[in-house]
Structure formats: structure tokens, C-alpha cells
Coordinates of C-alpha atoms and ligand atoms in Angstrom, one line a residue:
X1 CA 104.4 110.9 128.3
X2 CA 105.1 112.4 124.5
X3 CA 108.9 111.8 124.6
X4 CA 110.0 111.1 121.0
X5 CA 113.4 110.3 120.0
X6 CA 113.2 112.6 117.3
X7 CA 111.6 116.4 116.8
X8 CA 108.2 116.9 118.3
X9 CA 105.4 117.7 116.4
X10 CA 102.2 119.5 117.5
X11 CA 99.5 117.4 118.7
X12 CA 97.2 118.6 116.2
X13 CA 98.6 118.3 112.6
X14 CA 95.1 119.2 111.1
X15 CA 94.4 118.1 107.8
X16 CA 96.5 116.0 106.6
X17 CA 96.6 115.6 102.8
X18 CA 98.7 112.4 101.3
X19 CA 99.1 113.4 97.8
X20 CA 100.8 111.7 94.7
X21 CA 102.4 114.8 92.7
X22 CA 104.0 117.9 93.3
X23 CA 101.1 119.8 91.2
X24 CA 98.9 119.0 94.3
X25 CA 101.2 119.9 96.8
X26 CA 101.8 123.5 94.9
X27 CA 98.1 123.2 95.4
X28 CA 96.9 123.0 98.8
X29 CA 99.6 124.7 100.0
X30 CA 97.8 127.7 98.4
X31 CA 94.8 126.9 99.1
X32 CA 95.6 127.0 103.3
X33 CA 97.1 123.2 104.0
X34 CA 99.9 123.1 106.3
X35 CA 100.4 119.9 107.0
X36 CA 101.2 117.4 103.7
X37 CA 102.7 114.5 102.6
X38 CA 104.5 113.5 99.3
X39 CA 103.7 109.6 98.4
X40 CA 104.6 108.5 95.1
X41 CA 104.9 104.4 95.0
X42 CA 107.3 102.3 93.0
X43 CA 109.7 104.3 91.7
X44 CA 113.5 104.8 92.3
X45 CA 115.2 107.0 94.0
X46 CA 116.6 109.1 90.8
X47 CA 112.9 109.3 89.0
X48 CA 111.1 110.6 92.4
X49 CA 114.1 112.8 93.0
X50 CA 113.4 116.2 91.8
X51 CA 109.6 115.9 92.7
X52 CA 110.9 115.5 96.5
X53 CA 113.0 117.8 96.0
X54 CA 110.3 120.8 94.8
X55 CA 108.0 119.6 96.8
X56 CA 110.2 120.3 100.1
X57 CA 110.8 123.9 98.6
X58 CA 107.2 124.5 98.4
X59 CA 106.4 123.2 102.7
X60 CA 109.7 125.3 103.1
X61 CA 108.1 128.4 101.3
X62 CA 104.8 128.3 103.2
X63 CA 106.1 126.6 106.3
X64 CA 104.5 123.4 106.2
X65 CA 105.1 120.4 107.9
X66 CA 106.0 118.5 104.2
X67 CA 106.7 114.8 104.8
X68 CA 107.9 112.4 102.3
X69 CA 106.9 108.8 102.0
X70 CA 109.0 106.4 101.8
X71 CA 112.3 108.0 100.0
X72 CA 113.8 108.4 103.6
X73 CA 117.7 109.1 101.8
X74 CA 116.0 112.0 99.7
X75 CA 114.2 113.4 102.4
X76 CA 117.4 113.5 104.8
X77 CA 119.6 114.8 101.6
X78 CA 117.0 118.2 100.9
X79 CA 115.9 118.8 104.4
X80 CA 112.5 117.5 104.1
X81 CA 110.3 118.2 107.5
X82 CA 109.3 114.9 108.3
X83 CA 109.3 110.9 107.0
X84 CA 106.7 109.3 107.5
X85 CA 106.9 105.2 107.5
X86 CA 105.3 102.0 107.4
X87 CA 105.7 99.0 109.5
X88 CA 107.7 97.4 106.7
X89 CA 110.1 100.4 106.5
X90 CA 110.9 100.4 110.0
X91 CA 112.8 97.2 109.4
X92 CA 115.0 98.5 106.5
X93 CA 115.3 102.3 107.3
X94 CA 118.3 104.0 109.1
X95 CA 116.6 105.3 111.8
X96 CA 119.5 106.9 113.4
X97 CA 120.3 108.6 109.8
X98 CA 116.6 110.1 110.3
X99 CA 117.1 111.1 113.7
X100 CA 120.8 112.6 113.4
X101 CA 119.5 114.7 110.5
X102 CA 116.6 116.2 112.8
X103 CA 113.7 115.3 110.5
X104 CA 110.5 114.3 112.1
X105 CA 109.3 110.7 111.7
X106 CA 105.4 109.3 111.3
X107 CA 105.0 105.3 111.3
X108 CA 102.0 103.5 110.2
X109 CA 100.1 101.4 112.2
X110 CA 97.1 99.0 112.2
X111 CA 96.5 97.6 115.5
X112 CA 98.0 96.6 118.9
X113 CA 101.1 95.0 118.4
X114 CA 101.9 97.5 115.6
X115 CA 101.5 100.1 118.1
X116 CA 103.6 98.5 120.4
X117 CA 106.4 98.4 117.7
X118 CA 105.8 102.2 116.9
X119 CA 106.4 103.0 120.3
X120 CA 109.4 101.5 121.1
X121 CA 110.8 103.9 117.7
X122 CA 109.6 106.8 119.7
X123 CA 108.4 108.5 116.3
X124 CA 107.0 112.1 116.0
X125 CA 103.5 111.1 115.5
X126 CA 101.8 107.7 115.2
X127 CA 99.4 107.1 112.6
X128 CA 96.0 104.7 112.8
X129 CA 94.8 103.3 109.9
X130 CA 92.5 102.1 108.1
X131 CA 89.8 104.0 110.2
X132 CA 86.9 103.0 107.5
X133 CA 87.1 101.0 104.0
X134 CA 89.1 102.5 101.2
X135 CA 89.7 101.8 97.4
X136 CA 93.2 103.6 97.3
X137 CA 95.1 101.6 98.9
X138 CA 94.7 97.6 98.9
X139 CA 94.7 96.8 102.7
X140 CA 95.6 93.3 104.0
X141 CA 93.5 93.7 107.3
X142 CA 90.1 95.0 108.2
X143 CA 89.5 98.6 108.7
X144 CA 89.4 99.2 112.2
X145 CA 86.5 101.7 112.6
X146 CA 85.7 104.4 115.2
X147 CA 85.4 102.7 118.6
X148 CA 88.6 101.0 118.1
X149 CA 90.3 104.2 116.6
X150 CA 89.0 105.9 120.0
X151 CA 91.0 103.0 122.2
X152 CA 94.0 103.3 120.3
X153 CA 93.4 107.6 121.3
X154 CA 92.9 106.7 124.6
X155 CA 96.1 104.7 125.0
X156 CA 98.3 106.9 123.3
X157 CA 97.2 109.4 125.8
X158 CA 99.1 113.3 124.4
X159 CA 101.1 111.4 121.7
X160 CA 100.4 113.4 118.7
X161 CA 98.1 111.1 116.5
X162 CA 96.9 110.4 112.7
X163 CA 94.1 109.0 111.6
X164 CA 93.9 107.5 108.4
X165 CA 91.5 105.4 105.5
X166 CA 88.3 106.1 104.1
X167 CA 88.0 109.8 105.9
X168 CA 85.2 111.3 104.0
X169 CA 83.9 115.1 104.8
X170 CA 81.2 113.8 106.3
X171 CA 82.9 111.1 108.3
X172 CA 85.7 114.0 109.8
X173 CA 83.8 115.4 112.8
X174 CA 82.8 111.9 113.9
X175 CA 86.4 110.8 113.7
X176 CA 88.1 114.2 115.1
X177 CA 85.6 113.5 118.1
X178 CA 87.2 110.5 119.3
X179 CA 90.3 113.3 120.0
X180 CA 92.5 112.5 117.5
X181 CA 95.1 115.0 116.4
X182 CA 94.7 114.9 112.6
X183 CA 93.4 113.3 109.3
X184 CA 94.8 112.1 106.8
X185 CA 92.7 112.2 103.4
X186 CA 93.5 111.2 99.9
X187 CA 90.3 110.9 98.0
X188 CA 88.4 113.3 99.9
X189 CA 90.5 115.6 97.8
X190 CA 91.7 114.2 95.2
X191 CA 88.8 112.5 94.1
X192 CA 86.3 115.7 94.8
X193 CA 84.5 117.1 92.2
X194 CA 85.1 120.1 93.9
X195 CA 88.5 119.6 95.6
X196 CA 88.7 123.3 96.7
X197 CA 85.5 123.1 98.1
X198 CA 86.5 119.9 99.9
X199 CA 89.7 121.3 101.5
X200 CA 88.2 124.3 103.0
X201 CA 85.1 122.3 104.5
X202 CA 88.2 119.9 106.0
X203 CA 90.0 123.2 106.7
X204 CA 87.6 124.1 108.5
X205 CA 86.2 120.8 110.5
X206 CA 89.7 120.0 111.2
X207 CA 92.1 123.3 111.2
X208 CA 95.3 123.5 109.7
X209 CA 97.3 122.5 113.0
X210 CA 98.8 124.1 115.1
X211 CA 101.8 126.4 114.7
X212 CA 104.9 124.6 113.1
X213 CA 107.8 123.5 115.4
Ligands
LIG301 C1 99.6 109.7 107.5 C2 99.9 108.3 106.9 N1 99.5 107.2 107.5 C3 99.7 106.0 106.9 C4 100.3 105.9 105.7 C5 100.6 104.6 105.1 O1 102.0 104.4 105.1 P1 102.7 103.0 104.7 O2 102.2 102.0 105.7 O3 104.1 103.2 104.6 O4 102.1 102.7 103.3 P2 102.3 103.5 102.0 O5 101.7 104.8 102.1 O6 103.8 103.6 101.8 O7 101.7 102.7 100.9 C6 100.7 107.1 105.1 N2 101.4 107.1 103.9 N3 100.5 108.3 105.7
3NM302 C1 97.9 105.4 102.1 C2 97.0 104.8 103.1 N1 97.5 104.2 104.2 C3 96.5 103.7 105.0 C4 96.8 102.9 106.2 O1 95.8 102.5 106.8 O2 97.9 102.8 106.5 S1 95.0 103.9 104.3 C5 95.6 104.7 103.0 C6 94.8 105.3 101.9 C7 93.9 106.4 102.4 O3 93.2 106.9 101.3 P1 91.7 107.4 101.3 O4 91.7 108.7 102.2 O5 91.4 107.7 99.9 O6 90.9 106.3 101.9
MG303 MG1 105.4 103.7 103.1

């Protein structure tokens, strides 16, 4: 049963943009997303700061569900919706920090036993990755693809789930068919020629998600 230890989230997040600037969140806000995620890599906490900081205005403005990657202190100290964490993280986070704050939490996973270790954090949604191959992110296992994706779904029964890597428009219906509750894109937008176009065809194959908790 779906009994985090931190604020639910819907079941279905929708589309699920992961995006690298505050331009693109400002974005795809407009253009109908409501479910987002800032991820900027490498940087420290004082450079990234007022790009969290704007960008968790803007999900506030348009109530979104705006998570932050990563910067788990700057998300806590502006209010951000959500944090969303990798395996890694989980070993070097304050989790209780997160939790006492009331911000919902994402972590990453990649197979079995990283699910197993998900769980026991009792996050707001778990995401699975990488569904198919991708060039944005250099991954140290294989990508899983759909039939496994569909186990993880059936084990994690009405926890609220992500799937993420290599999500194309045209791979979207086969991956929302295996009942997934969202996907998560980077280069299906960001790398469109056409990236309005591309959200609202993944607007519309996948929805925005359902009403904000
Ligand atoms: C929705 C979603 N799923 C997975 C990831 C990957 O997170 P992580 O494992 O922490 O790796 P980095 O993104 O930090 O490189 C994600 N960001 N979002
Ligand atoms: C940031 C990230 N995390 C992944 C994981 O599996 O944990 S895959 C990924 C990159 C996804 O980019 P694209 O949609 O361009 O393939
Ligand atoms: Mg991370």
C-alpha cells in the first residue's frame, strides 16, 4: 500500500520534463507542464542558488509540482515542492530535514535491489530508469527496456511511478501502457526542433497529471 513517509503525490505526475535552466522551466510552465524538475550538475550551492530559487517561484505561480535535483538544502530553504534523488544521494542527504520541511521526495532507481532501497525511504514517487538508451546522461548499467519496466509497475502496485531514459514521442504510449504514472523527458524537448510541438503531443499522450496535492 502507497504509505510514504513524506507528502503524497498523485499517481499520475504526467509529463515530466527534467530541464537544465530556469529559461525552460519559465517555459513549459506556459506552455501547460505541471509537473518539472530543475537539474543543473556540478555546481555549488551559491552559483545554482538563485536559479532554484526562481524557478520554485515560477511551479509556485502556476502550481506545479517543481522539484529540484540534487540541491536538497536549497530546495528545503525556498520551499521547493519536491526533491528528487539518486541512489548516491540517499546515502549523504538528511532525509529527516526533507521530511520535517514537508517537501515531497523522488529517488532514482535502476533495478531490484535499488528498489528495495527506495522503498525502505518511503519516497513520494519512485522513479525507473533508463527505460531505453540515452546520450544525455552516461549510464553505468544497461537500459532496462519495457518488459522489465512493466515488472518493476507491477510490483510497485499504486506507488506513484516515473519512468525515465530515452522516452521519445513515439516511444510514450508504449511506455505509458505498461501503467506507469509518468515520464520523464529531457531531449524529447529539449532537443526538438519543434519543442512546442513536442510538449503538447506529450501533453497530450501523457496529460499534465493530476490535480496538485
Ligand atoms: C525523474 C528523474 N528520474 C531519475 C533522475 C536521475 O537522478 P539521479 O540518479 O540523481 O541522477 P542525476 O539526475 O542527478 O544525474 C532524475 N534526475 N529525475
Ligand atoms: C537524468 C537521467 N536519469 C536517468 C536514469 O535512468 O536515472 S536517465 C536520464 C536522462 C534522460 O534523458 P533523455 O530523456 O534525453 O534520455
Ligand atoms: Mg541526482
Amino acid at each position: 500500500m502507497y504509505q510514504p513517509d513524506f507528502p503524497p503525490v498523485p499517481h499520475r505526475l504526467g509529463v515530466y520534463p527534467v530541464v537544465d535552466s530556469v529559461q525552460w522551466i519559465a517555459r513549459l510552465l506556459e506552455a501547460g507542464v505541471r509537473t518539472i524538475q530543475l537539474r543543473i550538475k556540478d555546481k555549488r550551492d551559491e552559483e545554482v542558488e538563485a536559479d532554484v530559487l526562481t524557478a520554485i517561484q515560477l511551479g509556485e505561480r502556476y502550481r506545479a509540482r517543481l522539484f529540484i535535483n540534487d540541491y536538497w538544502r536549497l530546495a528545503i530553504k525556498h520551499g521547493a515542492y519536491g526533491v528528487h534523488l539518486g541512489q548516491e544521494d540517499l546515502e549523504t542527504t538528511d532525509l529527516s530535514a526533507i521530511r520535517a520541511a514537508g517537501l515531497r521526495l523522488g529517488v532514482s532507481t535502476h533495478d531490484d535491489m535499488e528498489i528495495d532501497v527506495a522503498l525502505a525511504a518511503r519516497p513520494s514517487y519512485i522513479a525507473l530508469g533508463h527505460v531505453f538508451p540515452t546520450r544525455t546522461k552516461q549510464m553505468p548499467s544497461a537500459p532496462q527496456g519495457l518488459s522489465q519496466l512493466a515488472r518493476h509497475i507491477g510490483r510497485l502496485a499504486d506507488y506513484p511511478t516515473v519512468a525515465i531514459g530515452g522516452i521519445s514521442l513515439e516511444r510514450a504510449p508504449a511506455v505509458l501502457a505498461t501503467g506507469v504514472g509518468s515520464i520523464a523527458v529531457v531531449s524529447a524537448i529539449t532537443a526538438a526542433t519543434d519543442w512546442r510541438a513536442a510538449t503538447a503531443q506529450l501533453l497530450e499522450i501523457a496529460g499534465a497529471g493530476d490535480e496538485r496535492s
